[in-house]
Amino acid sequence: MGLFDSTRVLAGIALIIVGSLLLLPGALPDASMIFTYALVPAAALVTLGTWLVGTSEESPAV
């Protein structure tokens, strides 16, 4: 079974990409307050996506 055959992995990769894109505007020096507040859900999306990809196989996560 390949890495991209599982819908869990594809959902995790999508969450990582969306979370990473949400992190970028908040990292700029002149970011508005709404982008600063968006950092928390963006970090949560990246964390959830990483967890989905990391626990998608039957073997223990490293």
mmCIF file of N, CA, C and O in Angstrom:
data_model
loop_
_atom_site.group_PDB
_atom_site.id
_atom_site.type_symbol
_atom_site.label_atom_id
_atom_site.label_comp_id
_atom_site.label_asym_id
_atom_site.label_seq_id
_atom_site.Cartn_x
_atom_site.Cartn_y
_atom_site.Cartn_z
ATOM 1 N N MET A 1 0.847 -1.176 0.000
ATOM 2 C CA MET A 1 0.000 0.000 0.000
ATOM 3 C C MET A 1 0.890 1.235 0.000
ATOM 4 O O MET A 1 1.757 1.392 0.842
ATOM 5 N N GLY A 2 0.664 2.115 -0.941
ATOM 6 C CA GLY A 2 1.471 3.323 -1.055
ATOM 7 C C GLY A 2 1.054 4.385 -0.062
ATOM 8 O O GLY A 2 -0.005 4.306 0.568
ATOM 9 N N LEU A 3 1.864 5.387 0.037
ATOM 10 C CA LEU A 3 1.606 6.461 0.989
ATOM 11 C C LEU A 3 0.356 7.251 0.616
ATOM 12 O O LEU A 3 -0.422 7.641 1.468
ATOM 13 N N PHE A 4 0.124 7.473 -0.672
ATOM 14 C CA PHE A 4 -0.983 8.315 -1.107
ATOM 15 C C PHE A 4 -2.254 7.527 -1.403
ATOM 16 O O PHE A 4 -3.201 8.068 -1.960
ATOM 17 N N ASP A 5 -2.315 6.249 -1.045
ATOM 18 C CA ASP A 5 -3.508 5.439 -1.270
ATOM 19 C C ASP A 5 -4.561 5.637 -0.183
ATOM 20 O O ASP A 5 -5.725 5.342 -0.381
ATOM 21 N N SER A 6 -4.169 6.112 0.949
ATOM 22 C CA SER A 6 -5.080 6.264 2.078
ATOM 23 C C SER A 6 -5.707 7.665 2.078
ATOM 24 O O SER A 6 -5.029 8.671 1.879
ATOM 25 N N THR A 7 -7.020 7.724 2.321
ATOM 26 C CA THR A 7 -7.681 9.025 2.412
ATOM 27 C C THR A 7 -7.256 9.767 3.673
ATOM 28 O O THR A 7 -7.275 10.995 3.707
ATOM 29 N N ARG A 8 -6.851 9.018 4.691
ATOM 30 C CA ARG A 8 -6.373 9.646 5.921
ATOM 31 C C ARG A 8 -5.086 10.426 5.666
ATOM 32 O O ARG A 8 -4.905 11.529 6.169
ATOM 33 N N VAL A 9 -4.205 9.851 4.856
ATOM 34 C CA VAL A 9 -2.948 10.528 4.524
ATOM 35 C C VAL A 9 -3.225 11.755 3.661
ATOM 36 O O VAL A 9 -2.648 12.820 3.882
ATOM 37 N N LEU A 10 -4.110 11.609 2.692
ATOM 38 C CA LEU A 10 -4.425 12.746 1.822
ATOM 39 C C LEU A 10 -5.076 13.885 2.608
ATOM 40 O O LEU A 10 -4.770 15.060 2.377
ATOM 41 N N ALA A 11 -5.939 13.554 3.551
ATOM 42 C CA ALA A 11 -6.546 14.583 4.393
ATOM 43 C C ALA A 11 -5.490 15.251 5.267
ATOM 44 O O ALA A 11 -5.504 16.480 5.453
ATOM 45 N N GLY A 12 -4.565 14.463 5.793
ATOM 46 C CA GLY A 12 -3.497 15.026 6.611
ATOM 47 C C GLY A 12 -2.591 15.954 5.822
ATOM 48 O O GLY A 12 -2.217 17.023 6.297
ATOM 49 N N ILE A 13 -2.265 15.560 4.595
ATOM 50 C CA ILE A 13 -1.419 16.410 3.753
ATOM 51 C C ILE A 13 -2.148 17.707 3.410
ATOM 52 O O ILE A 13 -1.548 18.791 3.421
ATOM 53 N N ALA A 14 -3.445 17.611 3.136
ATOM 54 C CA ALA A 14 -4.228 18.814 2.841
ATOM 55 C C ALA A 14 -4.261 19.753 4.044
ATOM 56 O O ALA A 14 -4.117 20.976 3.897
ATOM 57 N N LEU A 15 -4.421 19.200 5.246
ATOM 58 C CA LEU A 15 -4.427 20.036 6.452
ATOM 59 C C LEU A 15 -3.076 20.688 6.691
ATOM 60 O O LEU A 15 -3.003 21.850 7.111
ATOM 61 N N ILE A 16 -1.996 19.970 6.413
ATOM 62 C CA ILE A 16 -0.666 20.545 6.570
ATOM 63 C C ILE A 16 -0.466 21.704 5.598
ATOM 64 O O ILE A 16 0.077 22.756 5.968
ATOM 65 N N ILE A 17 -0.906 21.535 4.359
ATOM 66 C CA ILE A 17 -0.747 22.598 3.361
ATOM 67 C C ILE A 17 -1.578 23.823 3.730
ATOM 68 O O ILE A 17 -1.079 24.960 3.700
ATOM 69 N N VAL A 18 -2.840 23.609 4.098
ATOM 70 C CA VAL A 18 -3.705 24.738 4.466
ATOM 71 C C VAL A 18 -3.167 25.441 5.712
ATOM 72 O O VAL A 18 -3.113 26.674 5.774
ATOM 73 N N GLY A 19 -2.756 24.684 6.705
ATOM 74 C CA GLY A 19 -2.200 25.287 7.915
ATOM 75 C C GLY A 19 -0.925 26.057 7.649
ATOM 76 O O GLY A 19 -0.716 27.143 8.202
ATOM 77 N N SER A 20 -0.084 25.530 6.772
ATOM 78 C CA SER A 20 1.152 26.230 6.431
ATOM 79 C C SER A 20 0.864 27.533 5.701
ATOM 80 O O SER A 20 1.528 28.549 5.947
ATOM 81 N N LEU A 21 -0.115 27.511 4.809
ATOM 82 C CA LEU A 21 -0.477 28.742 4.102
ATOM 83 C C LEU A 21 -1.076 29.781 5.041
ATOM 84 O O LEU A 21 -0.881 30.983 4.851
ATOM 85 N N LEU A 22 -1.794 29.329 6.054
ATOM 86 C CA LEU A 22 -2.341 30.268 7.040
ATOM 87 C C LEU A 22 -1.264 30.836 7.954
ATOM 88 O O LEU A 22 -1.416 31.935 8.487
ATOM 89 N N LEU A 23 -0.173 30.107 8.136
ATOM 90 C CA LEU A 23 0.916 30.596 8.988
ATOM 91 C C LEU A 23 1.716 31.718 8.332
ATOM 92 O O LEU A 23 2.248 32.585 9.024
ATOM 93 N N LEU A 24 1.799 31.700 7.022
ATOM 94 C CA LEU A 24 2.665 32.661 6.325
ATOM 95 C C LEU A 24 2.297 34.128 6.556
ATOM 96 O O LEU A 24 3.184 34.920 6.883
ATOM 97 N N PRO A 25 1.038 34.552 6.408
ATOM 98 C CA PRO A 25 0.746 35.977 6.619
ATOM 99 C C PRO A 25 0.997 36.432 8.055
ATOM 100 O O PRO A 25 1.387 37.575 8.279
ATOM 101 N N GLY A 26 0.786 35.574 9.011
ATOM 102 C CA GLY A 26 1.011 35.950 10.402
ATOM 103 C C GLY A 26 2.471 36.080 10.765
ATOM 104 O O GLY A 26 2.819 36.699 11.761
ATOM 105 N N ALA A 27 3.340 35.523 9.958
ATOM 106 C CA ALA A 27 4.772 35.596 10.235
ATOM 107 C C ALA A 27 5.406 36.865 9.689
ATOM 108 O O ALA A 27 6.565 37.152 9.991
ATOM 109 N N LEU A 28 4.679 37.622 8.902
ATOM 110 C CA LEU A 28 5.216 38.866 8.346
ATOM 111 C C LEU A 28 5.321 39.930 9.440
ATOM 112 O O LEU A 28 4.527 39.951 10.381
ATOM 113 N N PRO A 29 6.277 40.848 9.317
ATOM 114 C CA PRO A 29 6.470 41.861 10.366
ATOM 115 C C PRO A 29 5.275 42.802 10.548
ATOM 116 O O PRO A 29 4.977 43.204 11.658
ATOM 117 N N ASP A 30 4.583 43.172 9.480
ATOM 118 C CA ASP A 30 3.469 44.114 9.590
ATOM 119 C C ASP A 30 2.124 43.410 9.504
ATOM 120 O O ASP A 30 1.176 43.924 8.909
ATOM 121 N N ALA A 31 2.021 42.256 10.123
ATOM 122 C CA ALA A 31 0.784 41.473 10.060
ATOM 123 C C ALA A 31 -0.301 42.148 10.897
ATOM 124 O O ALA A 31 -0.044 42.655 11.990
ATOM 125 N N SER A 32 -1.517 42.149 10.368
ATOM 126 C CA SER A 32 -2.623 42.721 11.133
ATOM 127 C C SER A 32 -2.998 41.757 12.263
ATOM 128 O O SER A 32 -2.552 40.618 12.319
ATOM 129 N N MET A 33 -3.850 42.227 13.133
ATOM 130 C CA MET A 33 -4.218 41.452 14.302
ATOM 131 C C MET A 33 -4.963 40.175 13.927
ATOM 132 O O MET A 33 -4.807 39.148 14.574
ATOM 133 N N ILE A 34 -5.768 40.207 12.858
ATOM 134 C CA ILE A 34 -6.521 39.003 12.465
ATOM 135 C C ILE A 34 -5.578 37.900 12.012
ATOM 136 O O ILE A 34 -5.809 36.719 12.272
ATOM 137 N N PHE A 35 -4.476 38.257 11.338
ATOM 138 C CA PHE A 35 -3.507 37.246 10.936
ATOM 139 C C PHE A 35 -2.743 36.718 12.143
ATOM 140 O O PHE A 35 -2.337 35.561 12.168
ATOM 141 N N THR A 36 -2.557 37.555 13.137
ATOM 142 C CA THR A 36 -1.915 37.091 14.365
ATOM 143 C C THR A 36 -2.813 36.092 15.084
ATOM 144 O O THR A 36 -2.341 35.080 15.598
ATOM 145 N N TYR A 37 -4.106 36.352 15.112
ATOM 146 C CA TYR A 37 -5.035 35.418 15.727
ATOM 147 C C TYR A 37 -5.183 34.140 14.913
ATOM 148 O O TYR A 37 -5.548 33.099 15.451
ATOM 149 N N ALA A 38 -4.929 34.199 13.619
ATOM 150 C CA ALA A 38 -5.033 33.023 12.748
ATOM 151 C C ALA A 38 -3.879 32.046 12.977
ATOM 152 O O ALA A 38 -3.933 30.912 12.496
ATOM 153 N N LEU A 39 -2.848 32.452 13.700
ATOM 154 C CA LEU A 39 -1.713 31.560 13.946
ATOM 155 C C LEU A 39 -2.105 30.354 14.793
ATOM 156 O O LEU A 39 -1.584 29.258 14.588
ATOM 157 N N VAL A 40 -3.021 30.539 15.722
ATOM 158 C CA VAL A 40 -3.416 29.438 16.605
ATOM 159 C C VAL A 40 -4.170 28.340 15.840
ATOM 160 O O VAL A 40 -3.782 27.168 15.905
ATOM 161 N N PRO A 41 -5.211 28.662 15.053
ATOM 162 C CA PRO A 41 -5.846 27.592 14.287
ATOM 163 C C PRO A 41 -4.936 27.012 13.214
ATOM 164 O O PRO A 41 -5.031 25.826 12.900
ATOM 165 N N ALA A 42 -4.045 27.835 12.665
ATOM 166 C CA ALA A 42 -3.114 27.326 11.654
ATOM 167 C C ALA A 42 -2.178 26.297 12.267
ATOM 168 O O ALA A 42 -1.924 25.241 11.671
ATOM 169 N N ALA A 43 -1.680 26.566 13.455
ATOM 170 C CA ALA A 43 -0.806 25.603 14.134
ATOM 171 C C ALA A 43 -1.582 24.333 14.484
ATOM 172 O O ALA A 43 -1.035 23.227 14.404
ATOM 173 N N ALA A 44 -2.851 24.488 14.840
ATOM 174 C CA ALA A 44 -3.676 23.315 15.142
ATOM 175 C C ALA A 44 -3.897 22.462 13.888
ATOM 176 O O ALA A 44 -3.862 21.231 13.964
ATOM 177 N N LEU A 45 -4.094 23.098 12.738
ATOM 178 C CA LEU A 45 -4.273 22.350 11.490
ATOM 179 C C LEU A 45 -3.008 21.587 11.116
ATOM 180 O O LEU A 45 -3.071 20.432 10.687
ATOM 181 N N VAL A 46 -1.860 22.233 11.269
ATOM 182 C CA VAL A 46 -0.593 21.562 10.953
ATOM 183 C C VAL A 46 -0.378 20.384 11.906
ATOM 184 O O VAL A 46 0.040 19.298 11.486
ATOM 185 N N THR A 47 -0.688 20.583 13.174
ATOM 186 C CA THR A 47 -0.529 19.512 14.154
ATOM 187 C C THR A 47 -1.464 18.339 13.851
ATOM 188 O O THR A 47 -1.049 17.176 13.873
ATOM 189 N N LEU A 48 -2.719 18.628 13.545
ATOM 190 C CA LEU A 48 -3.679 17.569 13.231
ATOM 191 C C LEU A 48 -3.278 16.833 11.955
ATOM 192 O O LEU A 48 -3.350 15.606 11.892
ATOM 193 N N GLY A 49 -2.840 17.568 10.940
ATOM 194 C CA GLY A 49 -2.397 16.933 9.708
ATOM 195 C C GLY A 49 -1.194 16.040 9.915
ATOM 196 O O GLY A 49 -1.118 14.938 9.371
ATOM 197 N N THR A 50 -0.255 16.503 10.715
ATOM 198 C CA THR A 50 0.923 15.693 11.020
ATOM 199 C C THR A 50 0.536 14.435 11.779
ATOM 200 O O THR A 50 1.067 13.350 11.524
ATOM 201 N N TRP A 51 -0.406 14.552 12.691
ATOM 202 C CA TRP A 51 -0.866 13.390 13.443
ATOM 203 C C TRP A 51 -1.559 12.383 12.527
ATOM 204 O O TRP A 51 -1.347 11.176 12.645
ATOM 205 N N LEU A 52 -2.381 12.876 11.596
ATOM 206 C CA LEU A 52 -3.068 11.981 10.667
ATOM 207 C C LEU A 52 -2.084 11.228 9.783
ATOM 208 O O LEU A 52 -2.230 10.026 9.554
ATOM 209 N N VAL A 53 -1.089 11.925 9.279
ATOM 210 C CA VAL A 53 -0.099 11.263 8.427
ATOM 211 C C VAL A 53 0.755 10.309 9.257
ATOM 212 O O VAL A 53 1.046 9.191 8.836
ATOM 213 N N GLY A 54 1.142 10.712 10.448
ATOM 214 C CA GLY A 54 2.025 9.899 11.276
ATOM 215 C C GLY A 54 1.384 8.638 11.812
ATOM 216 O O GLY A 54 2.061 7.651 12.087
ATOM 217 N N THR A 55 0.074 8.638 11.971
ATOM 218 C CA THR A 55 -0.600 7.461 12.534
ATOM 219 C C THR A 55 -1.390 6.708 11.478
ATOM 220 O O THR A 55 -2.262 5.910 11.819
ATOM 221 N N SER A 56 -1.099 6.919 10.208
ATOM 222 C CA SER A 56 -1.878 6.290 9.152
ATOM 223 C C SER A 56 -1.484 4.828 8.916
ATOM 224 O O SER A 56 -2.274 4.043 8.410
ATOM 225 N N GLU A 57 -0.300 4.441 9.294
ATOM 226 C CA GLU A 57 0.166 3.067 9.082
ATOM 227 C C GLU A 57 -0.098 2.235 10.333
ATOM 228 O O GLU A 57 -0.309 2.762 11.416
ATOM 229 N N GLU A 58 -0.047 0.933 10.165
ATOM 230 C CA GLU A 58 -0.291 0.022 11.291
ATOM 231 C C GLU A 58 0.889 -0.037 12.255
ATOM 232 O O GLU A 58 0.735 -0.351 13.412
ATOM 233 N N SER A 59 2.089 0.242 11.764
ATOM 234 C CA SER A 59 3.269 0.191 12.619
ATOM 235 C C SER A 59 3.271 1.389 13.556
ATOM 236 O O SER A 59 2.608 2.393 13.291
ATOM 237 N N PRO A 60 4.012 1.310 14.657
ATOM 238 C CA PRO A 60 4.039 2.427 15.602
ATOM 239 C C PRO A 60 4.656 3.678 14.968
ATOM 240 O O PRO A 60 5.576 3.580 14.165
ATOM 241 N N ALA A 61 4.127 4.829 15.330
ATOM 242 C CA ALA A 61 4.679 6.091 14.834
ATOM 243 C C ALA A 61 6.050 6.336 15.449
ATOM 244 O O ALA A 61 6.280 6.041 16.613
ATOM 245 N N VAL A 62 6.918 6.881 14.681
ATOM 246 C CA VAL A 62 8.290 7.126 15.161
ATOM 247 C C VAL A 62 8.387 8.521 15.707
ATOM 248 O O VAL A 62 7.889 9.451 15.191
#
